[in-house]
XYZ file of C-alpha atoms in Angstrom:
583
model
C -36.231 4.613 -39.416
C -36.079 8.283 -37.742
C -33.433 10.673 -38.758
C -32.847 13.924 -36.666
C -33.775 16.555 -39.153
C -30.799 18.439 -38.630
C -28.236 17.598 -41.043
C -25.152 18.402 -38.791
C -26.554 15.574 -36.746
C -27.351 13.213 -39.852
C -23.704 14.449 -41.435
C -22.397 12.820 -38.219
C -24.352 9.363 -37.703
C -24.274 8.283 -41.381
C -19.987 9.049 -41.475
C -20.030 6.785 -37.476
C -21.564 4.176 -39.410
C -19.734 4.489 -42.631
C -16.693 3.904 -40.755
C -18.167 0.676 -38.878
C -17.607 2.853 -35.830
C -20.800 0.146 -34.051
C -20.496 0.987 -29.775
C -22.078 4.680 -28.904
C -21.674 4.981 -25.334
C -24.360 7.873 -24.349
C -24.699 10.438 -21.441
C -28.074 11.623 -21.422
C -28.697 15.390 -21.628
C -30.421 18.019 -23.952
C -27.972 19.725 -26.625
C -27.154 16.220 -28.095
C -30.276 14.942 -28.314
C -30.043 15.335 -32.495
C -27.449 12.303 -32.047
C -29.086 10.543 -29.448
C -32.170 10.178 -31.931
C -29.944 9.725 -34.887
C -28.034 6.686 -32.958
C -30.987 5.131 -30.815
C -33.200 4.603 -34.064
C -30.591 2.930 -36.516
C -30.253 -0.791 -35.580
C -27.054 -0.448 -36.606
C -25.200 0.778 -33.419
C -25.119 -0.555 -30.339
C -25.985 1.966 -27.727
C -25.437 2.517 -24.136
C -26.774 4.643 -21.814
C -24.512 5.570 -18.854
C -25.448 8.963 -17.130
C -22.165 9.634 -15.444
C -19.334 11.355 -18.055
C -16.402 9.983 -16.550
C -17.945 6.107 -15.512
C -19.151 6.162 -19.691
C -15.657 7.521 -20.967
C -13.525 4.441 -19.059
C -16.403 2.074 -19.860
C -16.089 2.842 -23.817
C -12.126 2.803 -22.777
C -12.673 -0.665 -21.849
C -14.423 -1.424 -24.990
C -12.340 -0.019 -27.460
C -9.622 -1.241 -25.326
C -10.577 -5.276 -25.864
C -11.498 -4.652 -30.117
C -8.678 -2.416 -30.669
C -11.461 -0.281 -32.596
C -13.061 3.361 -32.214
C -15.875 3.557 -29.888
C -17.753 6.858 -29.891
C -18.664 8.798 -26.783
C -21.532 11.270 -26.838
C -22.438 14.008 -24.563
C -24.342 17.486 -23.816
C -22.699 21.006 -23.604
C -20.840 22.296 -20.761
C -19.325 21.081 -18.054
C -20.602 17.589 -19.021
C -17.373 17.339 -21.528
C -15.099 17.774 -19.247
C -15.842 14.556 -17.165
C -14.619 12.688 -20.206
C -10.480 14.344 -19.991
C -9.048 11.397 -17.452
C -10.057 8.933 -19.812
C -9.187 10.595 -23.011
C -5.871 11.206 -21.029
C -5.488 7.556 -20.727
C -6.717 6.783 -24.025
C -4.053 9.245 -25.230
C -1.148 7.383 -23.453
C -2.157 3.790 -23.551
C -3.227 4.001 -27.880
C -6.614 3.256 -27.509
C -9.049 5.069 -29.776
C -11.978 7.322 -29.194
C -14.002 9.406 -30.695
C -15.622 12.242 -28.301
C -18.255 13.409 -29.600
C -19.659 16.618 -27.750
C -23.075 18.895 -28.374
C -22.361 22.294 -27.728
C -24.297 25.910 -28.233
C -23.923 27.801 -31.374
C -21.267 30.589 -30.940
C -23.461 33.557 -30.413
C -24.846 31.802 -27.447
C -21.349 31.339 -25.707
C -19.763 33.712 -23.490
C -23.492 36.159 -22.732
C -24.310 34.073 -19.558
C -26.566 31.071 -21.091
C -26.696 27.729 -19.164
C -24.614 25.047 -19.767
C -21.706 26.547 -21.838
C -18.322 26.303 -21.448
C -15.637 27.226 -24.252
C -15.362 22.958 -25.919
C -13.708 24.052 -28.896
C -10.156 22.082 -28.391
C -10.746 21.621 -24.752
C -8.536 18.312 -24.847
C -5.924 20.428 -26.560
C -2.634 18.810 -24.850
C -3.984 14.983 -25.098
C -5.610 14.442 -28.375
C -4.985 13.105 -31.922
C -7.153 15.606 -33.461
C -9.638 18.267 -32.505
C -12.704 19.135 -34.859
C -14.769 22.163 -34.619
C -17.785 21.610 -36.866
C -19.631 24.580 -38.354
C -22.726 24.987 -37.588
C -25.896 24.341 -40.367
C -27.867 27.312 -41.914
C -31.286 26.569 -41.370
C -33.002 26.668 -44.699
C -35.812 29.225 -43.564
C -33.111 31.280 -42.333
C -33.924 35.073 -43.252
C -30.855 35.899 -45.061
C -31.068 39.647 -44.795
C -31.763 39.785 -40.766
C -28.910 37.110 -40.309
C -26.540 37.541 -42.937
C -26.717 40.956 -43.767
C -23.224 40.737 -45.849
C -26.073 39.577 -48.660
C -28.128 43.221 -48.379
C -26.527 44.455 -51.377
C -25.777 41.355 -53.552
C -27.999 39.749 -56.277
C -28.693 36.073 -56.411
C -29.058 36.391 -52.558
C -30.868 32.527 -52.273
C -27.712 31.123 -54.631
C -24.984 32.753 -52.664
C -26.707 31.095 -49.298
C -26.838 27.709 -50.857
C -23.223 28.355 -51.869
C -22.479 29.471 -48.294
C -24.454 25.970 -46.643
C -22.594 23.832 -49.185
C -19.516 24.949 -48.241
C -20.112 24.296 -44.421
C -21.015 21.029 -45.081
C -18.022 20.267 -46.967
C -16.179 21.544 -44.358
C -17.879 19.684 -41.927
C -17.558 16.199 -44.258
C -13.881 17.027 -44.289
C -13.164 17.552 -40.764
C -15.198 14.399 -39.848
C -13.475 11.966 -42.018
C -10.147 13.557 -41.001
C -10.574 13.314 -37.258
C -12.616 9.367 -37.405
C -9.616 8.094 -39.852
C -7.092 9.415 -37.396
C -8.478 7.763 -34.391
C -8.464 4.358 -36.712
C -4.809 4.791 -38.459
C -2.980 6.571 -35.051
C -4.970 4.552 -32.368
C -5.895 7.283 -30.055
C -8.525 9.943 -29.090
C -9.922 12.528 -31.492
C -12.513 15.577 -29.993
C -15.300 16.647 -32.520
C -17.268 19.610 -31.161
C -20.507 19.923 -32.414
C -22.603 22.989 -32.598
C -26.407 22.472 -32.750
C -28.789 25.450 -32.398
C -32.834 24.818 -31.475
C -35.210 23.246 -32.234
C -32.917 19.941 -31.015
C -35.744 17.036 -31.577
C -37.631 17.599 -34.673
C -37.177 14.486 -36.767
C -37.534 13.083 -40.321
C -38.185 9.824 -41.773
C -35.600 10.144 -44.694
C -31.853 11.733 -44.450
C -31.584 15.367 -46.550
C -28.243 14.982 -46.705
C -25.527 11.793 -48.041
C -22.185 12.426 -46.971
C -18.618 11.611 -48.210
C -16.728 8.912 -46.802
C -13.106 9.267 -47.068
C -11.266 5.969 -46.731
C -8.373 5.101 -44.066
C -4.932 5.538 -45.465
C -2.889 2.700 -44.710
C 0.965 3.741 -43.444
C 3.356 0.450 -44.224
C 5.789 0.567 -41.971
C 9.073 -0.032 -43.343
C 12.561 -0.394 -41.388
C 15.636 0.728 -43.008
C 17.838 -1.621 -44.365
C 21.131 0.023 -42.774
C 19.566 0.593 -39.570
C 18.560 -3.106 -39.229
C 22.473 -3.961 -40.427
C 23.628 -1.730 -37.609
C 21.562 -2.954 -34.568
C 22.252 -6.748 -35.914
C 26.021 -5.502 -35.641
C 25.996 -4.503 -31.886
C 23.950 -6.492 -31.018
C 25.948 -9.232 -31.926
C 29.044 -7.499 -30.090
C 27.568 -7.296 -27.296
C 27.573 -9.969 -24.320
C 25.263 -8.369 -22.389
C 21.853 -7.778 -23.973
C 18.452 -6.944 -21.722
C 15.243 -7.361 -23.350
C 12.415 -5.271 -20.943
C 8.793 -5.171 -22.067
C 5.854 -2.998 -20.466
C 2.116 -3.056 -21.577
C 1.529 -5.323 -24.488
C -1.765 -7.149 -25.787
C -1.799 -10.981 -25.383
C -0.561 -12.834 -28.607
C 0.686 -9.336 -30.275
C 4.457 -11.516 -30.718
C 4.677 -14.799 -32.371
C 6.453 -17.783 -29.886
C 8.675 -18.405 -32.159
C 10.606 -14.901 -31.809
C 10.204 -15.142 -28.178
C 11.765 -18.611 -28.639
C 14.781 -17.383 -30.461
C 15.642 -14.484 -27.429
C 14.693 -17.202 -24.526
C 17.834 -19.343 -25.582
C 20.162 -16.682 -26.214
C 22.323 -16.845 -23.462
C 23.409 -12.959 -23.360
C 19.915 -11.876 -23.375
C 17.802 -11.638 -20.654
C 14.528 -10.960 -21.233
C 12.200 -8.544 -18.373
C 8.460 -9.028 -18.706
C 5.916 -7.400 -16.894
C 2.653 -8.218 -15.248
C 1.032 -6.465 -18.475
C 3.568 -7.542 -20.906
C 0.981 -10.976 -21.641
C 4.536 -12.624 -22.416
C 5.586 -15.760 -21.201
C 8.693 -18.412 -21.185
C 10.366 -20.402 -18.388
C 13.836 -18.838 -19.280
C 12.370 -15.339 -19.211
C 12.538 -12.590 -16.159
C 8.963 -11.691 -14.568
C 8.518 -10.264 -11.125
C 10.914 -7.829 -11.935
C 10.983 -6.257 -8.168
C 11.478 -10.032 -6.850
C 14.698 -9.687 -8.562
C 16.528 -6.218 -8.014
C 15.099 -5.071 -5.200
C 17.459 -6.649 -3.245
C 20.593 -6.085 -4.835
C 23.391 -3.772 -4.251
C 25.908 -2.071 -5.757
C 28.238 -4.704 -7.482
C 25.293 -6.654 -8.013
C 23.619 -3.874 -10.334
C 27.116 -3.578 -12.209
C 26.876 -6.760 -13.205
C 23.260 -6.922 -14.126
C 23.829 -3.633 -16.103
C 23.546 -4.565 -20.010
C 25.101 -2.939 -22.819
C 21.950 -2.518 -24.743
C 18.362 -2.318 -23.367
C 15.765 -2.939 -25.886
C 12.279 -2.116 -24.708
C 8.770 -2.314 -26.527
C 5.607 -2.135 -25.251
C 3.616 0.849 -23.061
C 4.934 2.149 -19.683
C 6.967 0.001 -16.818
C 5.490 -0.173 -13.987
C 8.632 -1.090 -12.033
C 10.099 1.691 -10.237
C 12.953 -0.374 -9.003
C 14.128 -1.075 -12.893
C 13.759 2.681 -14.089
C 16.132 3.863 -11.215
C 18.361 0.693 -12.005
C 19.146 1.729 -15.773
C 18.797 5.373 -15.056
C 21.858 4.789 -12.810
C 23.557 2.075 -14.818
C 22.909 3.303 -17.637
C 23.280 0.954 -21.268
C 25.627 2.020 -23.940
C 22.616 2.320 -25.916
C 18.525 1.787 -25.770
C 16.156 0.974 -28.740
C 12.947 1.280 -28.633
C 10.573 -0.413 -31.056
C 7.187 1.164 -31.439
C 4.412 2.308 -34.060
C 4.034 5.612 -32.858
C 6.770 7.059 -30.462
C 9.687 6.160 -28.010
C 10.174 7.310 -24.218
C 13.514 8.546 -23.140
C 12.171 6.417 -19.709
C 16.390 5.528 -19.218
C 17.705 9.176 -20.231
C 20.071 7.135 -22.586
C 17.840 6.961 -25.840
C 19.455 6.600 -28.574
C 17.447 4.637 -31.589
C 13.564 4.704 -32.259
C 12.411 1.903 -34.360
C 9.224 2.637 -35.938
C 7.641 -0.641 -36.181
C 5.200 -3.421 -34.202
C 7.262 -5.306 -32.175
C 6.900 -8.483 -34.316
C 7.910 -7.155 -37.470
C 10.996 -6.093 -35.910
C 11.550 -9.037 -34.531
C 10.881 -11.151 -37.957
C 13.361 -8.825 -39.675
C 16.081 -8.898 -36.515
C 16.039 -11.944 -35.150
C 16.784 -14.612 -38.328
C 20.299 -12.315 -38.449
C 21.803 -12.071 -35.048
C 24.252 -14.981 -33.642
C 23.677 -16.409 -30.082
C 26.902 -14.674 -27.879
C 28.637 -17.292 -25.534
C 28.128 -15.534 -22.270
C 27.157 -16.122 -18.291
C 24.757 -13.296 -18.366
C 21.538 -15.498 -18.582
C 23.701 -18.231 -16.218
C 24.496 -15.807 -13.697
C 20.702 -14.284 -13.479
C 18.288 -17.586 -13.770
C 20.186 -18.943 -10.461
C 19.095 -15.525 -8.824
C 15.950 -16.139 -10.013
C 15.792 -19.753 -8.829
C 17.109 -18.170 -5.228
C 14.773 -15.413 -5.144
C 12.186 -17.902 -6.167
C 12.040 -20.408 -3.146
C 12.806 -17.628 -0.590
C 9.418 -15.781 -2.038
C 7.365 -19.109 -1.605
C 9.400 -19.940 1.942
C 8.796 -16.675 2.926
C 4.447 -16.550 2.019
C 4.345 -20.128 3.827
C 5.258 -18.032 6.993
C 3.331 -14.959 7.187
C -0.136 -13.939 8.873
C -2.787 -12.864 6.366
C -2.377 -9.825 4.790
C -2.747 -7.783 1.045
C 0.441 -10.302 0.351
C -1.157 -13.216 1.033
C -4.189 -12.168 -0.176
C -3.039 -11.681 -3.104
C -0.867 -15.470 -3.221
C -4.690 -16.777 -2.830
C -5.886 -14.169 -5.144
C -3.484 -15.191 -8.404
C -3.891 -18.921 -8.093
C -7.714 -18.779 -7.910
C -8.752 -17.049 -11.290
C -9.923 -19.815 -13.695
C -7.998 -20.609 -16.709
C -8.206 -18.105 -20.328
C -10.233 -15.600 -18.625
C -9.266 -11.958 -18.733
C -7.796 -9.892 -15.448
C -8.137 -6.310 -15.017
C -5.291 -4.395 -12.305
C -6.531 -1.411 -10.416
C -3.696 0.716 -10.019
C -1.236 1.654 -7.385
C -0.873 -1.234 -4.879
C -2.617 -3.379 -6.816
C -0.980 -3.897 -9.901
C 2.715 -3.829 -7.911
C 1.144 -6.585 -5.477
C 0.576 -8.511 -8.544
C 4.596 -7.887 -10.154
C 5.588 -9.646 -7.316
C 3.917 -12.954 -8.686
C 4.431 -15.442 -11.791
C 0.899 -15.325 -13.138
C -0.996 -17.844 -15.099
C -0.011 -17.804 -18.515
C -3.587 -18.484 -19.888
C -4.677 -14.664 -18.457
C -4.965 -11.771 -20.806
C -4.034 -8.928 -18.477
C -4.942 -4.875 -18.510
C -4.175 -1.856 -16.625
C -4.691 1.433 -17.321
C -1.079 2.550 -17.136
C -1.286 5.275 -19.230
C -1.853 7.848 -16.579
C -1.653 5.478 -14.281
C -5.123 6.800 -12.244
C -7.074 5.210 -10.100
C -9.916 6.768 -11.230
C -11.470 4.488 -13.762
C -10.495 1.097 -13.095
C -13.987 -0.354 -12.166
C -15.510 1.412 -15.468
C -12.542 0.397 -18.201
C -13.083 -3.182 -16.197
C -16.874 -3.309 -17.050
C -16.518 -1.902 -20.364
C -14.255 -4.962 -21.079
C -16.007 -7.390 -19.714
C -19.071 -6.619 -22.176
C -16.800 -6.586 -24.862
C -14.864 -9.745 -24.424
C -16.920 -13.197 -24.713
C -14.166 -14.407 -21.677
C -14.862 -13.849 -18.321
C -13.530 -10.576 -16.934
C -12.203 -10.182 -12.893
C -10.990 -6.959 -11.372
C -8.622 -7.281 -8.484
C -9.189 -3.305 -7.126
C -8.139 -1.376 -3.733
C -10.382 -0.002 -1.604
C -10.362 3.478 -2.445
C -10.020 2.679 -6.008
C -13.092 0.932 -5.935
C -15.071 3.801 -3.757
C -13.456 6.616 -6.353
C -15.490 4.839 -8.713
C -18.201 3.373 -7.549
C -20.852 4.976 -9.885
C -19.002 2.546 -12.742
C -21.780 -0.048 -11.179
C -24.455 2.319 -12.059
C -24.663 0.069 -15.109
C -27.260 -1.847 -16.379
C -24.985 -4.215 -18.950
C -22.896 -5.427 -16.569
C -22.683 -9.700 -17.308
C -23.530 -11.870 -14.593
C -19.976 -13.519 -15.180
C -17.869 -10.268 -14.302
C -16.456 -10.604 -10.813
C -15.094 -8.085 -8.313
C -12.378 -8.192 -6.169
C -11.388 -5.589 -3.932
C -9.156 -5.785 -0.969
C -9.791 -3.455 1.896
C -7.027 -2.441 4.250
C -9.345 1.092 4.901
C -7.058 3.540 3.161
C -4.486 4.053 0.630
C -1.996 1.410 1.897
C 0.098 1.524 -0.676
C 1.465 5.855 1.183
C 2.408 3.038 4.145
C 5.298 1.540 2.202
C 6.360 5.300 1.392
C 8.804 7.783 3.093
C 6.501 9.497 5.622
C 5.592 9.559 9.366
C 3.085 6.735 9.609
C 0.508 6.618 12.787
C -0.021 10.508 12.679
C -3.430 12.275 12.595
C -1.826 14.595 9.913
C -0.698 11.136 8.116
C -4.031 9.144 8.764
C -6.124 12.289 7.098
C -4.178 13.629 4.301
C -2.209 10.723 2.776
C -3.620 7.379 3.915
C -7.322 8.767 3.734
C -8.308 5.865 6.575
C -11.852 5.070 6.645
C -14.211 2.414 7.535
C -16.319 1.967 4.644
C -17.566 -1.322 2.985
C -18.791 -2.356 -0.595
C -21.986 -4.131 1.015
C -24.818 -1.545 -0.139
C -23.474 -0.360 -2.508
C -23.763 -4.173 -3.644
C -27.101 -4.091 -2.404
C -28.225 -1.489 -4.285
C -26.743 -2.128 -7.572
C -27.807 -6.042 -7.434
C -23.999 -7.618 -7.019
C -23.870 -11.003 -5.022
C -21.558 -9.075 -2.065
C -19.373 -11.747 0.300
C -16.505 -10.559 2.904
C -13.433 -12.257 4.651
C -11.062 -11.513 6.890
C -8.745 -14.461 7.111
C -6.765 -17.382 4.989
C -9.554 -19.832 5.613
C -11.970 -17.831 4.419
C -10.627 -16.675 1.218
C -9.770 -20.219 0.361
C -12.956 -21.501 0.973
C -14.652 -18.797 -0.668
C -13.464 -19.027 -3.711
C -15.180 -22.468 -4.144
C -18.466 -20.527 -4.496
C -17.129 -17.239 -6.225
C -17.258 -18.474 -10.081
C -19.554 -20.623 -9.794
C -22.687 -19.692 -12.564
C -24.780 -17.263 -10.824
C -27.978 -14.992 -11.860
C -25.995 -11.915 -10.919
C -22.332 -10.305 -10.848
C -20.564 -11.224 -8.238
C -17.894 -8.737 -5.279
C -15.674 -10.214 -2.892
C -14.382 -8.012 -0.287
C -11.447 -8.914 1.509
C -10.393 -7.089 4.642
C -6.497 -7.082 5.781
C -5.203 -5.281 8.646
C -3.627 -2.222 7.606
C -1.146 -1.992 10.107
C 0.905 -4.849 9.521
C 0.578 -5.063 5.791
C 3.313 -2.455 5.375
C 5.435 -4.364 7.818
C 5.151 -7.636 5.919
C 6.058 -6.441 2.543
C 9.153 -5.109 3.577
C 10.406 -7.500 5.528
C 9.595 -9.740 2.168
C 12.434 -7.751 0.371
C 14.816 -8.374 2.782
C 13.953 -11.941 3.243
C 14.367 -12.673 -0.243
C 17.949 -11.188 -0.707
């Protein structure tokens, strides 16, 4: 096996694998070749090579994403770091851990005009766990008089050098183990800057150095005995209860617990397209219900306590709701933090979800109320006017995306892009066998196609990405990929622009409007399919997509992108005239 012979670089590859940190997603470039060696030639990572910064951050987003475990991300000095902040940002919002791993110059060669340097040290600053600034090695031929001339004077000169490099590596051990076990116990991003100075590709056949692992500290959880007594006391007062969850990983709550809140009837329970929760008594399609209410309506939907888990809502409509009717009080049960998303805040739980609800739920006593009554025969209502109202309409995203939800085969995994996409998709009762993902931590649309691909090599299920247009096109180097399975499939529907700035306050039809907000275009997915070696199809109609969809998961030698085109004009028109039809 070859080791790179500087022992920075070693430091870091043995500590990666120490940790069982196993996926090393790598941009190719000069300054980090020392790790590139160091990973490439131990059969004990699995490597990637992905030239483009931001397409290899949301890829090892995806990854880490689907394992719920570090992967590392590895790059060159300069500018080359910097492609990797939207998906650290997201990474930082949406928990999901890695470890950046950046080359950069040694100080004395930053700031004097040299090539590729930018100042890395905590460039991530306001969206990281933890930022590392290694120290770089003394060479061992150094000559300590020219370079360290506080040793002119001083006796023992070689002992107070070896002093000097043992301490740096120390330092370096310490800062390593701090910043990987952070990533693992906090689930989240963590920056470690890494100076190397020439020559960058000598190499050895045994390490020189054997670092110190520092194990994980495990933080139990624990919740407070009178803080559990109180919320079991008002919560047991109260006769109107609202349970809203937002991103949450399939299976993360035993069906029991959900069970026990599905047959309370003052609770009633809000799930999300990303909330992987499901029961007939519960509340999904959020918009399907309160878009169309009004004033007295929301008065009586308005609960007394809102308890909310899970990442960010994607509902609009429900964040205006309770941050005009707002509950007597919100709890919010999470690991790491709480958003004041209602402005009425006024208990943080710090626990999973399911412990919680193991501790909670045993205690409480169902309330006699016409909460749940009132709301399921609103849902039933809104219900068969959504499906009366799809029977009737021309095709459009809508429709396309009725078609769309029904076709995707049983316990396979769905990806959102964001924007119109994953709202299209709240509109709809989804399969309960999907695991679904979004990257709504930031919410972007920049690295849906990458995060999608990144999962899809993770996850033994087959993986589909529903995407829109200019989502897709943003990201179109994320097919630039040469591990992409021959099961992932594409989906993106074209209405040639951002449709979604058509349903928004605005003057629509303008040149001003057409340029600068709806970004209309004519472009197609068909060479880019062509030159990346997807199976590319196209329709334009009902029939088409229907029929299509025969063919699409079949078993094929290559990955597979459907492109549907709907007309942009009247898709706006259609979906809101569907909130009014369904009130």
């Amino acid at each position: 096996m070859k080791y790179p012979k500087i022992p920075l670089a070693q430091t870091v590859i043995q500590l990666c694998k120490a940790k069982s940190i196993k996926h090393i997603i790598i941009s190719p470039g000069s300054r980090n070749a020392p790790l590139t060696i160091g990973f490439t030639n131990n059969p004990y990572f699995k490597c990637y090579s992905i030239v483009d910064e931001r397409c290899a951050a949301f890829f090892a987003l995806g990854i880490a994403q689907q394992l719920q475990e570090p992967t590392a991300l590895v790059c060159t000095s300069g500018s080359a770091l910097l492609n990797y902040y939207p998906a650290v940002a997201e990474a930082f919002y949406s928990d999901i851990p890695l470890i950046v791993l950046s080359a950069d110059r040694p100080k004395h060669l930053i700031g004097i005009g040299d090539g590729q340097t930018i100042n890395q040290q905590n460039i991530f600053e306001n969206h990281i766990l933890y930022s590392a600034n290694l120290k770089l090695d003394l060479d061992e031929e150094i000559e300590v008089e020219e370079e360290l001339p506080i040793f002119k004077n001083l006796e023992n000169k070689l002992e107070k050098l070896l002093g000097l490099k043992q301490g740096i590596q120390d330092y370096n051990e310490t800062e390593i183990n701090k910043a990987v076990n952070i990533a693992f116990s906090k689930m989240g991003p963590v920056h470690i800057n890494i100076p190397f100075d020439e020559p960058l590709y000598d190499r050895i056949d045994e390490p020189t150095v054997n670092p110190t692992t520092v194990s994980v500290e495990k933080q139990e959880l624990k919740i407070e005995t009178n803080i559990l007594n109180e919320c079991i006391r008002d919560w047991n007062a109260a006769s109107k209860k609202m349970v809203l969850v937002g991103v949450s990983r399939p299976n993360s709550i035993e069906q029991k617990w959900l069970d026990v809140l599905a047959k309370d009837d003052s609770v009633l329970v809000f799930t999300e397209t990303t909330s992987n929760l499901h029961h007939n008594n519960f509340f999904p399609s959020i918009d399907k219900i309160i878009a169309p209410l009004k004033d007295e309506d929301f008065k009586s939907l308005q609960p007394d306590i809102i308890l909310t888990f899970g990442g960010l809502i994607v509902s609009k409509k429900i964040k205006a709701f309770l941050r005009k009717y707002k509950p007597q009080q919100h709890w919010h049960i999470d690991v790491k933090k709480a958003n004041d998303t209602f402005f009425s805040l006024n208990r943080f739980i710090q626990s999973s979800p399911n412990q919680f609800l193991s501790k909670f739920l045993p205690e409480i006593q169902s309330k006699k109320s016409d909460y749940k009554k009132i709301w399921s025969s609103v849902k039933e209502t809104r219900a068969y006017k959504h499906a009366n109202y799809l029977s009737k309409i021309d095709f459009t995203d809508l429709k396309a995306f009725e078609i769309i939800l029904k076709a995707i085969p049983n316990n396979t995994v769905l990806q959102l892009g964001n924007s119109s996409t994953v709202r299209y998709a709240q509109l709809f009762d989804l399969n309960k066998t999907l695991d679904v993902f979004c990257n709504r931590g930031t919410s972007g649309i920049d690295g849906s196609t990458s995060t999608a691909i990144g999962c899809a090599v993770a996850n033994d299920k087959q993986t589909t990405l529903i995407s829109g247009d200019l989502s897709f096109i943003y990201d179109s180097n994320a097919l630039w990929n040469s591990y992409i399975p021959n099961n992932f499939r594409i989906i993106i529907i074209n209405n040639q622009g951002g449709g979604i700035f058509r349903i928004l306050p605005g003057h629509k039809n303008t040149k001003n409007f057409d340029t600068y907000f709806e970004t209309k275009h004519q472009l197609t997915a068909k060479y880019l399919c062509k030159m990346y070696g997807f199976e590319y199809n196209y329709v334009s109609n009902e029939s088409g997509l229907k029929n299509n969809f025969n063919s699409f998961y079949s078993l094929s030698q290559k990955p597979k992108l459907l492109e549907i085109f709907t007309p942009k004009n009247l898709n706006d028109e259609v979906l809101l005239q569907y909130f009014k039809s369904i009130s």
